[in-house]
Coordinates of C-alpha atoms and ligand atoms in Angstrom, one line a residue:
M1 CA 0.0 0.1 -0.1
D2 CA 1.0 3.5 -0.7
P3 CA 2.7 4.6 2.5
A4 CA 1.1 7.9 2.9
K5 CA -2.2 6.3 2.6
L6 CA -1.2 3.6 5.1
L7 CA -0.4 6.5 7.6
E8 CA -3.6 8.1 7.0
E9 CA -5.5 4.8 7.8
I10 CA -3.4 4.2 10.8
S11 CA -4.4 7.8 12.0
K12 CA -8.1 7.0 11.2
D13 CA -8.0 3.6 13.2
F14 CA -6.4 5.3 16.1
G15 CA -9.1 8.0 16.3
L16 CA -11.7 5.3 16.3
S17 CA -10.0 3.2 18.9
L18 CA -9.6 6.3 21.2
E19 CA -13.2 7.3 20.7
S20 CA -14.5 3.8 22.0
C21 CA -12.0 3.6 24.8
N22 CA -13.3 4.0 28.3
D23 CA -11.0 2.4 30.7
I24 CA -7.3 2.7 31.4
R25 CA -6.5 -0.8 30.6
R26 CA -7.8 -0.7 27.1
L27 CA -5.8 2.8 26.7
E28 CA -2.5 1.1 27.4
E29 CA -3.4 -1.6 25.0
I30 CA -4.0 1.1 22.3
R31 CA -0.7 2.8 23.3
T32 CA 1.3 -0.4 22.9
D33 CA -0.6 -1.2 19.5
Y34 CA 0.3 2.1 17.9
L35 CA 3.4 3.3 19.8
G36 CA 4.9 0.2 21.0
R37 CA 8.3 -1.2 19.7
K38 CA 6.3 -3.5 17.5
G39 CA 3.5 -1.0 17.1
K40 CA 1.7 -0.1 14.0
L41 CA 3.9 3.2 13.4
N42 CA 7.3 1.5 14.2
L43 CA 6.3 -1.1 11.7
V44 CA 6.0 1.6 9.1
L45 CA 9.2 3.4 10.0
K46 CA 11.0 0.1 9.8
D47 CA 9.7 -0.3 6.1
I48 CA 11.2 2.9 5.2
P49 CA 14.2 1.4 3.3
S50 CA 11.8 -0.3 1.0
F51 CA 10.1 3.0 -0.1
A52 CA 10.9 5.1 -3.1
P53 CA 13.8 7.6 -2.2
E54 CA 11.6 10.7 -2.6
E55 CA 8.7 9.2 -0.3
R56 CA 11.3 8.3 2.6
K57 CA 11.8 11.7 4.1
E58 CA 8.0 12.5 3.7
V59 CA 6.9 9.2 5.3
G60 CA 9.5 9.3 8.1
S61 CA 8.6 13.0 9.3
R62 CA 4.8 12.1 9.1
A63 CA 5.0 9.0 11.1
N64 CA 7.1 11.0 13.7
L65 CA 4.5 13.7 14.0
L66 CA 1.8 11.0 14.3
K67 CA 3.9 9.5 17.2
D68 CA 3.8 12.8 19.1
D69 CA 0.1 13.5 18.2
F70 CA -0.9 9.9 19.4
S71 CA 1.1 10.1 22.6
I72 CA -0.5 13.6 23.4
R73 CA -4.1 12.4 22.8
L74 CA -3.3 9.2 24.8
D75 CA -2.2 11.2 27.7
A76 CA -5.1 13.6 27.7
L77 CA -7.6 10.6 27.6
K78 CA -5.7 9.0 30.4
F79 CA -6.1 12.0 32.5
E80 CA -9.9 12.2 32.1
L81 CA -10.3 8.5 32.7
E82 CA -8.4 8.6 35.9
K83 CA -10.2 11.9 36.8
K84 CA -13.4 10.1 36.4
L85 CA -12.4 6.9 38.3
K86 CA -11.4 9.2 41.3
S87 CA -14.8 10.9 41.4
E88 CA -16.4 7.6 41.2
T89 CA -14.7 6.0 44.0
T90 CA -14.8 8.9 46.4
G91 CA -17.4 8.5 48.9
S92 CA -17.3 4.6 48.6
L93 CA -16.0 2.5 51.3
D94 CA -12.3 1.7 51.4
V95 CA -12.3 -1.4 53.9
T96 CA -8.4 -1.3 54.0
L97 CA -8.4 1.9 55.7
P98 CA -8.3 1.9 59.7
G99 CA -12.0 2.4 60.9
V100 CA -13.2 5.6 62.8
E101 CA -14.0 4.5 66.4
P102 CA -17.6 5.8 67.3
G103 CA -17.3 7.8 70.5
I104 CA -19.5 6.0 73.0
G105 CA -21.3 8.2 75.3
T106 CA -21.6 7.7 79.1
R107 CA -24.9 8.5 80.9
H108 CA -25.2 11.8 82.4
P109 CA -24.8 12.0 86.3
L110 CA -28.2 13.0 86.9
T111 CA -29.6 10.1 84.9
L112 CA -27.2 7.9 86.9
T113 CA -28.5 9.4 90.0
I114 CA -32.3 9.2 89.1
N115 CA -31.7 5.6 88.0
R116 CA -30.1 4.8 91.5
I117 CA -32.9 6.6 93.4
C118 CA -35.5 4.6 91.3
D119 CA -33.7 1.2 91.7
I120 CA -33.8 1.6 95.4
F121 CA -37.6 2.4 95.7
V122 CA -38.7 -0.1 93.2
S123 CA -36.9 -2.7 95.3
L124 CA -39.3 -1.5 98.0
G125 CA -42.5 -2.0 96.0
F126 CA -42.8 1.4 94.5
E127 CA -43.9 2.0 91.0
I128 CA -42.5 4.7 88.5
A129 CA -45.0 7.3 87.2
E130 CA -44.3 10.5 85.2
G131 CA -46.4 13.6 84.6
P132 CA -46.3 16.9 82.3
E133 CA -43.8 19.6 82.8
I134 CA -46.3 22.2 81.7
E135 CA -49.1 22.0 84.1
S136 CA -52.3 23.8 84.9
E137 CA -52.3 26.0 88.4
F138 CA -54.7 23.3 89.6
Y139 CA -52.3 20.5 89.7
N140 CA -49.3 22.6 90.5
F141 CA -50.8 24.6 93.4
E142 CA -54.6 24.3 94.3
A143 CA -55.2 20.5 94.3
L144 CA -52.0 20.4 96.7
N145 CA -53.6 22.9 99.0
I146 CA -51.8 25.9 97.9
P147 CA -54.6 28.5 97.2
L148 CA -54.1 31.6 95.3
D149 CA -53.7 34.0 98.3
H150 CA -51.7 31.5 100.5
P151 CA -48.2 33.0 101.3
S152 CA -46.8 29.4 100.9
R153 CA -47.6 30.1 96.9
D154 CA -44.2 32.1 96.9
A155 CA -42.1 29.1 98.0
F156 CA -43.5 27.4 94.8
D157 CA -43.4 30.3 92.6
T158 CA -42.7 29.3 89.0
F159 CA -42.8 30.4 85.2
Y160 CA -46.3 31.2 83.7
V161 CA -46.8 30.1 80.1
K162 CA -50.1 30.9 79.1
G163 CA -53.3 31.5 80.9
K164 CA -53.4 29.3 83.9
Y165 CA -50.4 27.1 82.6
V166 CA -47.2 27.0 84.4
L167 CA -44.1 25.3 84.3
R168 CA -44.5 23.0 87.3
S169 CA -42.3 24.0 90.2
H170 CA -42.5 20.6 91.9
T171 CA -43.1 16.9 91.0
S172 CA -46.0 16.9 93.6
N173 CA -48.3 17.6 90.7
V174 CA -47.9 13.8 89.6
Q175 CA -49.2 12.7 93.0
I176 CA -52.6 14.6 92.0
R177 CA -52.7 13.0 88.5
L178 CA -51.8 9.6 89.9
M179 CA -54.6 9.5 92.7
E180 CA -57.0 11.0 90.3
K181 CA -56.6 7.8 87.9
N182 CA -56.1 5.3 90.8
E183 CA -57.9 4.0 93.9
P184 CA -55.4 3.2 96.8
P185 CA -53.3 1.7 97.5
V186 CA -51.0 3.8 95.4
Q187 CA -47.2 3.5 95.8
A188 CA -45.2 5.3 93.5
I189 CA -42.0 7.3 92.8
M190 CA -42.3 10.1 90.1
P191 CA -39.0 11.4 88.8
G192 CA -38.7 14.6 86.7
R193 CA -37.6 18.1 85.7
V194 CA -39.1 21.1 87.7
Y195 CA -38.8 25.1 87.3
R196 CA -38.3 28.0 89.6
P197 CA -37.5 31.6 89.2
D198 CA -34.2 31.4 90.9
A199 CA -31.2 33.3 90.0
V200 CA -28.3 30.8 88.9
D201 CA -25.4 30.4 91.1
A202 CA -23.3 27.3 92.4
S203 CA -26.1 25.8 94.1
H204 CA -29.4 27.3 92.3
S205 CA -30.8 26.9 88.9
F206 CA -34.0 27.9 87.2
M207 CA -34.5 24.3 86.1
F208 CA -33.5 21.0 88.2
H209 CA -34.9 17.5 89.0
Q210 CA -36.8 16.1 91.6
V211 CA -38.0 12.5 92.6
E212 CA -41.4 12.6 94.4
G213 CA -42.9 9.8 96.5
L214 CA -46.4 8.7 97.5
L215 CA -47.8 5.8 99.4
V216 CA -51.5 5.8 100.1
S217 CA -53.2 2.9 102.1
E218 CA -55.6 2.3 104.9
T219 CA -52.7 1.9 107.5
V220 CA -49.6 3.6 106.5
R221 CA -48.1 5.7 109.5
F222 CA -45.4 8.3 110.0
S223 CA -43.0 5.5 111.2
D224 CA -43.3 3.8 107.7
L225 CA -42.2 7.0 106.2
K226 CA -39.3 7.3 108.5
G227 CA -38.2 3.7 108.0
I228 CA -38.4 3.7 104.2
L229 CA -36.5 7.1 104.3
M230 CA -33.9 5.6 106.6
N231 CA -33.6 2.5 104.3
F232 CA -33.1 4.9 101.2
C233 CA -30.3 7.1 102.9
K234 CA -28.5 4.0 103.8
S235 CA -28.8 2.5 100.4
M236 CA -27.6 5.6 98.7
F237 CA -25.1 7.0 101.0
G238 CA -23.7 4.0 102.9
P239 CA -24.6 2.1 106.2
D240 CA -22.9 4.8 108.3
I241 CA -25.0 7.7 107.2
K242 CA -27.2 9.3 109.9
M243 CA -30.7 10.7 109.1
R244 CA -32.6 13.4 111.2
M245 CA -36.0 14.9 110.7
R246 CA -36.9 18.5 111.6
P247 CA -40.4 19.7 111.7
H248 CA -41.3 21.9 108.8
F249 CA -44.3 23.3 106.7
F250 CA -45.6 22.0 103.6
P251 CA -49.3 22.9 102.6
F252 CA -49.9 19.4 101.1
T253 CA -48.5 17.3 104.1
E254 CA -49.4 17.5 107.8
P255 CA -47.2 17.0 109.8
S256 CA -44.3 18.1 107.6
V257 CA -40.6 17.4 108.0
E258 CA -37.4 18.4 106.3
V259 CA -34.9 15.3 106.3
D260 CA -31.1 15.8 106.7
I261 CA -28.2 13.5 106.4
S262 CA -25.0 13.6 108.2
C263 CA -22.3 15.4 105.8
A264 CA -20.6 12.6 104.1
N265 CA -17.7 14.9 103.4
C266 CA -16.8 15.3 107.1
A267 CA -18.8 12.6 108.8
G268 CA -20.8 15.3 110.6
V269 CA -18.0 17.3 112.1
G270 CA -18.7 20.4 110.1
C271 CA -16.8 21.6 106.9
R272 CA -17.5 23.9 103.9
V273 CA -19.8 21.4 102.0
C274 CA -22.3 21.4 105.0
S275 CA -21.6 25.1 106.0
G276 CA -20.0 24.0 109.3
N277 CA -23.3 22.3 110.8
G278 CA -22.4 18.8 110.1
W279 CA -25.9 18.1 108.4
L280 CA -27.3 18.5 104.9
E281 CA -31.0 18.8 103.9
I282 CA -31.9 16.4 101.0
L283 CA -35.7 16.1 100.9
G284 CA -39.0 17.3 102.4
A285 CA -41.7 14.9 103.6
G286 CA -44.7 14.3 105.6
M287 CA -48.2 12.8 106.0
V288 CA -50.6 13.6 103.1
N289 CA -52.9 16.4 104.0
P290 CA -56.5 15.3 104.0
K291 CA -57.3 18.5 101.9
V292 CA -55.1 16.9 99.1
F293 CA -57.4 13.6 99.3
E294 CA -60.5 15.8 99.2
A295 CA -59.1 17.3 95.9
V296 CA -58.8 13.8 94.4
K297 CA -61.8 12.6 95.9
Y298 CA -60.5 10.1 98.3
D299 CA -62.3 9.0 101.4
T300 CA -60.4 11.0 104.1
S301 CA -61.9 8.7 106.9
K302 CA -60.6 5.6 105.2
Y303 CA -57.1 6.4 103.8
R304 CA -54.0 8.0 105.0
G305 CA -50.5 8.5 103.1
F306 CA -47.1 9.8 103.1
A307 CA -45.2 11.7 100.6
F308 CA -41.7 13.0 100.0
G309 CA -39.8 14.9 97.5
M310 CA -36.1 15.1 97.0
G311 CA -33.8 17.3 94.9
V312 CA -31.7 15.2 92.4
E313 CA -28.8 17.5 91.7
R314 CA -28.5 18.1 95.6
I315 CA -28.0 14.3 96.0
A316 CA -25.6 13.8 92.7
M317 CA -23.6 16.5 94.1
L318 CA -23.1 14.9 97.4
L319 CA -22.7 11.4 95.9
Y320 CA -20.1 12.4 93.2
G321 CA -18.4 15.5 95.2
I322 CA -19.8 18.0 92.5
E323 CA -19.5 21.7 94.0
D324 CA -21.3 23.6 91.2
I325 CA -24.7 22.7 90.0
R326 CA -24.0 24.5 86.6
L327 CA -21.6 21.6 85.6
F328 CA -24.7 19.6 85.1
Y329 CA -26.1 21.8 82.2
E330 CA -22.9 22.8 80.5
N331 CA -22.6 19.5 78.3
D332 CA -18.8 19.7 78.8
V333 CA -17.7 16.0 77.8
R334 CA -14.5 16.5 80.0
F335 CA -16.9 16.5 83.0
L336 CA -19.5 14.2 81.7
R337 CA -17.0 11.4 80.7
Q338 CA -16.1 11.1 84.3
F339 CA -19.3 9.3 85.1
A340 CA -19.3 5.8 83.6
Ligands
LIG401 N1 -42.8 19.4 96.8 C1 -41.8 19.8 97.9 C2 -40.7 20.8 97.3 O1 -40.7 20.9 96.1 C3 -41.2 18.7 98.4 C4 -42.2 17.7 99.1 C5 -42.9 16.8 98.4 C6 -42.5 17.9 100.3 C7 -44.0 15.8 99.1 C8 -43.4 17.1 101.1 C9 -44.0 16.0 100.4 O2 -40.2 21.4 98.2

Protein backbone atom coordinates (compact mmCIF):
# COMPACT_ATOMS: atom_id res chain seq x y z
CA MET A 1 0.00 0.00 0.00
CA ASP A 2 1.01 3.55 -0.61
CA PRO A 3 2.80 4.54 2.62
CA ALA A 4 1.07 7.95 2.82
CA LYS A 5 -2.30 6.25 2.59
CA LEU A 6 -1.21 3.68 5.11
CA LEU A 7 -0.34 6.39 7.63
CA GLU A 8 -3.64 8.09 7.05
CA GLU A 9 -5.45 4.81 7.70
CA ILE A 10 -3.47 4.22 10.90
CA SER A 11 -4.35 7.72 12.09
CA LYS A 12 -8.05 7.13 11.38
CA ASP A 13 -8.06 3.75 13.15
CA PHE A 14 -6.29 5.28 16.11
CA GLY A 15 -8.96 7.97 16.36
CA LEU A 16 -11.73 5.36 16.31
CA SER A 17 -9.99 3.21 18.91
CA LEU A 18 -9.62 6.20 21.23
CA GLU A 19 -13.26 7.16 20.79
CA SER A 20 -14.48 3.78 21.96
CA CYS A 21 -11.94 3.52 24.79
CA ASN A 22 -13.35 4.06 28.28
CA ASP A 23 -10.94 2.37 30.62
CA ILE A 24 -7.28 2.77 31.35
CA ARG A 25 -6.32 -0.83 30.64
CA ARG A 26 -7.72 -0.60 27.13
CA LEU A 27 -5.97 2.74 26.70
CA GLU A 28 -2.59 1.16 27.48
CA GLU A 29 -3.31 -1.62 24.97
CA ILE A 30 -3.96 1.02 22.30
CA ARG A 31 -0.74 2.76 23.25
CA THR A 32 1.21 -0.49 22.72
CA ASP A 33 -0.64 -1.26 19.48
CA TYR A 34 0.28 2.07 17.91
CA LEU A 35 3.39 3.35 19.70
CA GLY A 36 4.99 0.15 21.03
CA ARG A 37 8.28 -1.20 19.69
CA LYS A 38 6.32 -3.50 17.43
CA GLY A 39 3.45 -1.07 17.12
CA LYS A 40 1.84 0.09 13.90
CA LEU A 41 3.90 3.28 13.51
CA ASN A 42 7.22 1.58 14.13
CA LEU A 43 6.37 -1.09 11.59
CA VAL A 44 5.92 1.65 8.98
CA LEU A 45 9.20 3.33 10.04
CA LYS A 46 10.98 -0.02 9.79
CA ASP A 47 9.80 -0.36 6.19
CA ILE A 48 11.19 3.03 5.15
CA PRO A 49 14.24 1.56 3.34
CA SER A 50 11.84 -0.24 1.01
CA PHE A 51 10.11 2.97 -0.05
CA ALA A 52 11.02 5.03 -3.09
CA PRO A 53 13.76 7.52 -2.07
CA GLU A 54 11.52 10.58 -2.64
CA GLU A 55 8.93 9.12 -0.28
CA ARG A 56 11.29 8.24 2.57
CA LYS A 57 11.70 11.70 4.13
CA GLU A 58 8.05 12.52 3.79
CA VAL A 59 6.87 9.24 5.38
CA GLY A 60 9.52 9.44 8.13
CA SER A 61 8.53 12.91 9.29
CA ARG A 62 4.80 12.21 8.96
CA ALA A 63 5.14 9.03 11.07
CA ASN A 64 7.13 10.87 13.72
CA LEU A 65 4.52 13.66 13.86
CA LEU A 66 1.82 11.04 14.32
CA LYS A 67 3.82 9.48 17.18
CA ASP A 68 3.81 12.81 19.05
CA ASP A 69 0.14 13.41 18.24
CA PHE A 70 -0.93 9.92 19.42
CA SER A 71 1.08 10.23 22.56
CA ILE A 72 -0.47 13.60 23.49
CA ARG A 73 -3.99 12.34 22.81
CA LEU A 74 -3.40 9.15 24.81
CA ASP A 75 -2.12 11.16 27.80
CA ALA A 76 -5.07 13.55 27.63
CA LEU A 77 -7.57 10.70 27.59
CA LYS A 78 -5.73 8.93 30.41
CA PHE A 79 -6.00 12.07 32.54
CA GLU A 80 -9.74 12.26 31.88
CA LEU A 81 -10.29 8.58 32.67
CA GLU A 82 -8.33 8.84 35.93
CA LYS A 83 -10.31 11.89 36.98
CA LYS A 84 -13.56 10.05 36.31
CA LEU A 85 -12.40 7.03 38.26
CA LYS A 86 -11.46 9.16 41.23
CA SER A 87 -14.83 10.90 41.38
CA GLU A 88 -16.58 7.54 41.16
CA THR A 89 -14.64 6.04 44.02
CA THR A 90 -14.78 8.96 46.45
CA GLY A 91 -17.50 8.35 48.99
CA SER A 92 -17.30 4.64 48.57
CA LEU A 93 -15.95 2.47 51.35
CA ASP A 94 -12.27 1.61 51.44
CA VAL A 95 -12.25 -1.40 53.75
CA THR A 96 -8.46 -1.32 53.97
CA LEU A 97 -8.45 2.03 55.82
CA PRO A 98 -8.37 1.94 59.62
CA GLY A 99 -11.91 2.49 60.97
CA VAL A 100 -13.19 5.59 62.73
CA GLU A 101 -13.97 4.56 66.27
CA PRO A 102 -17.47 5.74 67.26
CA GLY A 103 -17.42 7.88 70.40
CA ILE A 104 -19.52 5.95 72.86
CA GLY A 105 -21.23 8.27 75.31
CA THR A 106 -21.73 7.87 79.03
CA ARG A 107 -24.90 8.34 81.03
CA HIS A 108 -25.35 11.81 82.49
CA PRO A 109 -24.64 11.92 86.24
CA LEU A 110 -28.21 13.11 86.86
CA THR A 111 -29.59 10.14 84.91
CA LEU A 112 -27.33 7.83 86.91
CA THR A 113 -28.58 9.38 90.15
CA ILE A 114 -32.25 9.20 89.15
CA ASN A 115 -31.76 5.55 88.12
CA ARG A 116 -30.17 4.73 91.49
CA ILE A 117 -32.94 6.45 93.42
CA CYS A 118 -35.59 4.66 91.34
CA ASP A 119 -33.86 1.27 91.76
CA ILE A 120 -33.90 1.60 95.53
CA PHE A 121 -37.60 2.47 95.67
CA VAL A 122 -38.59 -0.09 93.06
CA SER A 123 -36.94 -2.73 95.26
CA LEU A 124 -39.27 -1.54 98.05
CA GLY A 125 -42.35 -2.07 95.88
CA PHE A 126 -42.80 1.43 94.43
CA GLU A 127 -43.91 1.93 90.85
CA ILE A 128 -42.54 4.69 88.61
CA ALA A 129 -44.90 7.38 87.31
CA GLU A 130 -44.39 10.54 85.27
CA GLY A 131 -46.39 13.68 84.58
CA PRO A 132 -46.33 16.84 82.45
CA GLU A 133 -43.82 19.66 82.91
CA ILE A 134 -46.29 22.21 81.54
CA GLU A 135 -49.05 22.03 84.08
CA SER A 136 -52.24 23.82 85.04
CA GLU A 137 -52.34 25.90 88.22
CA PHE A 138 -54.79 23.39 89.60
CA TYR A 139 -52.32 20.49 89.65
CA ASN A 140 -49.29 22.56 90.61
CA PHE A 141 -51.01 24.55 93.37
CA GLU A 142 -54.72 24.32 94.19
CA ALA A 143 -55.11 20.54 94.41
CA LEU A 144 -52.05 20.53 96.66
CA ASN A 145 -53.73 22.90 99.08
CA ILE A 146 -51.81 25.95 97.91
CA PRO A 147 -54.57 28.51 97.25
CA LEU A 148 -53.89 31.61 95.18
CA ASP A 149 -53.81 33.92 98.19
CA HIS A 150 -51.71 31.68 100.43
CA PRO A 151 -48.21 32.92 101.30
CA SER A 152 -46.73 29.45 100.65
CA ARG A 153 -47.44 30.02 96.97
CA ASP A 154 -44.30 32.17 96.98
CA ALA A 155 -42.13 29.19 97.89
CA PHE A 156 -43.36 27.36 94.83
CA ASP A 157 -43.44 30.31 92.49
CA THR A 158 -42.69 29.45 88.89
CA PHE A 159 -42.81 30.54 85.25
CA TYR A 160 -46.22 31.22 83.75
CA VAL A 161 -46.71 29.89 80.25
CA LYS A 162 -50.10 31.01 79.02
CA GLY A 163 -53.29 31.71 80.90
CA LYS A 164 -53.50 29.29 83.77
CA TYR A 165 -50.56 27.12 82.69
CA VAL A 166 -47.20 27.06 84.46
CA LEU A 167 -43.92 25.19 84.27
CA ARG A 168 -44.37 22.92 87.28
CA SER A 169 -42.33 24.06 90.29
CA HIS A 170 -42.28 20.59 91.86
CA THR A 171 -43.10 17.00 90.93
CA SER A 172 -45.99 16.98 93.43
CA ASN A 173 -48.40 17.57 90.51
CA VAL A 174 -47.91 13.91 89.57
CA GLN A 175 -49.26 12.85 93.00
CA ILE A 176 -52.58 14.44 92.08
CA ARG A 177 -52.71 13.00 88.57
CA LEU A 178 -51.86 9.54 89.90
CA MET A 179 -54.52 9.61 92.63
CA GLU A 180 -57.16 10.93 90.22
CA LYS A 181 -56.59 7.87 88.04
CA ASN A 182 -56.10 5.17 90.70
CA GLU A 183 -57.90 4.01 93.81
CA PRO A 184 -55.68 3.20 96.82
CA PRO A 185 -53.38 1.50 97.50
CA VAL A 186 -50.99 3.76 95.58
CA GLN A 187 -47.25 3.40 95.93
CA ALA A 188 -45.13 5.26 93.40
CA ILE A 189 -42.11 7.43 92.80
CA MET A 190 -42.19 10.20 90.23
CA PRO A 191 -38.95 11.53 88.75
CA GLY A 192 -38.85 14.63 86.58
CA ARG A 193 -37.78 18.16 85.73
CA VAL A 194 -39.03 21.20 87.65
CA TYR A 195 -38.66 24.97 87.25
CA ARG A 196 -38.29 27.96 89.59
CA PRO A 197 -37.49 31.60 88.86
CA ASP A 198 -34.22 31.40 90.83
CA ALA A 199 -31.06 33.32 89.93
CA VAL A 200 -28.40 30.87 88.76
CA ASP A 201 -25.41 30.35 91.04
CA ALA A 202 -23.26 27.43 92.26
CA SER A 203 -26.22 25.85 94.08
CA HIS A 204 -29.30 27.24 92.26
CA SER A 205 -30.73 26.76 88.81
CA PHE A 206 -34.00 27.83 87.16
CA MET A 207 -34.44 24.18 86.14
CA PHE A 208 -33.59 21.13 88.20
CA HIS A 209 -34.82 17.61 88.94
CA GLN A 210 -36.87 16.04 91.69
CA VAL A 211 -38.05 12.59 92.64
CA GLU A 212 -41.43 12.57 94.36
CA GLY A 213 -42.70 9.68 96.45
CA LEU A 214 -46.26 8.77 97.47
CA LEU A 215 -47.77 5.90 99.40
CA VAL A 216 -51.48 5.77 100.18
CA SER A 217 -53.17 2.91 102.03
CA GLU A 218 -55.53 2.30 104.94
CA THR A 219 -52.80 1.72 107.48
CA VAL A 220 -49.61 3.58 106.57
CA ARG A 221 -48.05 5.59 109.43
CA PHE A 222 -45.40 8.23 109.94
CA SER A 223 -43.05 5.53 111.26
CA ASP A 224 -43.30 3.77 107.86
CA LEU A 225 -42.21 7.00 106.19
CA LYS A 226 -39.28 7.25 108.56
CA GLY A 227 -38.27 3.62 108.03
CA ILE A 228 -38.44 3.85 104.26
CA LEU A 229 -36.44 7.08 104.14
CA MET A 230 -33.87 5.62 106.56
CA ASN A 231 -33.53 2.61 104.26
CA PHE A 232 -33.17 4.91 101.26
CA CYS A 233 -30.43 7.05 102.87
CA LYS A 234 -28.37 4.02 103.84
CA SER A 235 -28.73 2.40 100.41
CA MET A 236 -27.75 5.65 98.75
CA PHE A 237 -24.96 6.94 100.98
CA GLY A 238 -23.76 3.86 102.87
CA PRO A 239 -24.61 2.15 106.17
CA ASP A 240 -22.85 4.75 108.36
CA ILE A 241 -24.97 7.68 107.24
CA LYS A 242 -27.16 9.30 109.90
CA MET A 243 -30.57 10.80 109.18
CA ARG A 244 -32.61 13.33 111.11
CA MET A 245 -36.02 14.93 110.70
CA ARG A 246 -36.83 18.54 111.52
CA PRO A 247 -40.40 19.89 111.77
CA HIS A 248 -41.30 21.97 108.73
CA PHE A 249 -44.33 23.27 106.86
CA PHE A 250 -45.72 22.15 103.52
CA PRO A 251 -49.34 22.88 102.60
CA PHE A 252 -49.82 19.38 101.14
CA THR A 253 -48.51 17.38 104.11
CA GLU A 254 -49.39 17.48 107.80
CA PRO A 255 -47.27 16.96 109.82
CA SER A 256 -44.33 17.90 107.60
CA VAL A 257 -40.61 17.47 108.02
CA GLU A 258 -37.35 18.28 106.32
CA VAL A 259 -34.90 15.42 106.27
CA ASP A 260 -31.15 15.90 106.74
CA ILE A 261 -28.31 13.43 106.40
CA SER A 262 -24.99 13.64 108.19
CA CYS A 263 -22.41 15.31 105.93
CA ALA A 264 -20.59 12.55 104.06
CA ASN A 265 -17.70 14.92 103.39
CA CYS A 266 -16.75 15.48 107.07
CA ALA A 267 -18.72 12.65 108.75
CA GLY A 268 -20.82 15.22 110.60
CA VAL A 269 -17.94 17.23 112.10
CA GLY A 270 -18.65 20.38 110.08
CA CYS A 271 -17.00 21.55 106.86
CA ARG A 272 -17.47 23.85 103.86
CA VAL A 273 -19.89 21.48 102.12
CA CYS A 274 -22.32 21.44 105.08
CA SER A 275 -21.68 25.10 106.03
CA GLY A 276 -20.07 23.93 109.24
CA ASN A 277 -23.11 22.32 110.87
CA GLY A 278 -22.51 18.66 109.95
CA TRP A 279 -25.94 18.12 108.34
CA LEU A 280 -27.27 18.47 104.80
CA GLU A 281 -30.92 18.81 103.85
CA ILE A 282 -31.91 16.37 101.11
CA LEU A 283 -35.69 16.20 101.04
CA GLY A 284 -39.09 17.32 102.29
CA ALA A 285 -41.74 14.87 103.48
CA GLY A 286 -44.85 14.35 105.57
CA MET A 287 -48.22 12.68 105.93
CA VAL A 288 -50.59 13.60 103.09
CA ASN A 289 -52.87 16.46 104.13
CA PRO A 290 -56.56 15.35 104.04
CA LYS A 291 -57.24 18.48 101.94
CA VAL A 292 -55.23 16.84 99.15
CA PHE A 293 -57.30 13.64 99.45
CA GLU A 294 -60.43 15.77 99.19
CA ALA A 295 -59.16 17.29 95.94
CA VAL A 296 -58.84 13.82 94.40
CA LYS A 297 -62.06 12.56 96.02
CA TYR A 298 -60.44 9.96 98.28
CA ASP A 299 -62.34 8.99 101.43
CA THR A 300 -60.42 10.89 104.13
CA SER A 301 -61.85 8.75 106.92
CA LYS A 302 -60.51 5.62 105.26
CA TYR A 303 -57.15 6.48 103.68
CA ARG A 304 -53.88 7.90 104.88
CA GLY A 305 -50.63 8.44 103.07
CA PHE A 306 -47.13 9.79 103.16
CA ALA A 307 -45.30 11.79 100.53
CA PHE A 308 -41.79 13.04 100.01
CA GLY A 309 -39.86 15.03 97.43
CA MET A 310 -36.10 15.16 96.94
CA GLY A 311 -33.80 17.27 94.81
CA VAL A 312 -31.77 15.09 92.45
CA GLU A 313 -28.96 17.63 91.83
CA ARG A 314 -28.37 17.96 95.57
CA ILE A 315 -28.03 14.21 95.97
CA ALA A 316 -25.81 13.84 92.87
CA MET A 317 -23.53 16.61 94.16
CA LEU A 318 -23.14 14.83 97.49
CA LEU A 319 -22.68 11.46 95.86
CA TYR A 320 -19.99 12.51 93.39
CA GLY A 321 -18.43 15.46 95.23
CA ILE A 322 -19.58 18.02 92.63
CA GLU A 323 -19.35 21.59 93.87
CA ASP A 324 -21.18 23.60 91.22
CA ILE A 325 -24.69 22.77 89.98
CA ARG A 326 -24.00 24.54 86.65
CA LEU A 327 -21.62 21.72 85.64
CA PHE A 328 -24.64 19.47 85.11
CA TYR A 329 -26.04 21.64 82.34
CA GLU A 330 -22.98 22.80 80.40
CA ASN A 331 -22.50 19.61 78.36
CA ASP A 332 -18.72 19.75 78.79
CA VAL A 333 -17.62 16.23 77.84
CA ARG A 334 -14.52 16.52 80.06
CA PHE A 335 -16.93 16.66 82.99
CA LEU A 336 -19.49 14.20 81.64
CA ARG A 337 -17.15 11.38 80.69
CA GLN A 338 -16.01 10.97 84.29
CA PHE A 339 -19.28 9.20 85.04
CA ALA A 340 -19.39 5.73 83.59
N1 LIG B 1 -42.81 19.52 96.75
C1 LIG B 1 -41.90 19.83 97.81
C2 LIG B 1 -40.82 20.78 97.29
O1 LIG B 1 -40.67 20.92 96.12
C3 LIG B 1 -41.27 18.60 98.41
C4 LIG B 1 -42.27 17.70 99.09
C5 LIG B 1 -42.92 16.72 98.39
C6 LIG B 1 -42.53 17.85 100.45
C7 LIG B 1 -43.82 15.88 99.03
C8 LIG B 1 -43.43 17.04 101.09
C9 LIG B 1 -44.07 16.05 100.37
O2 LIG B 1 -40.10 21.37 98.07
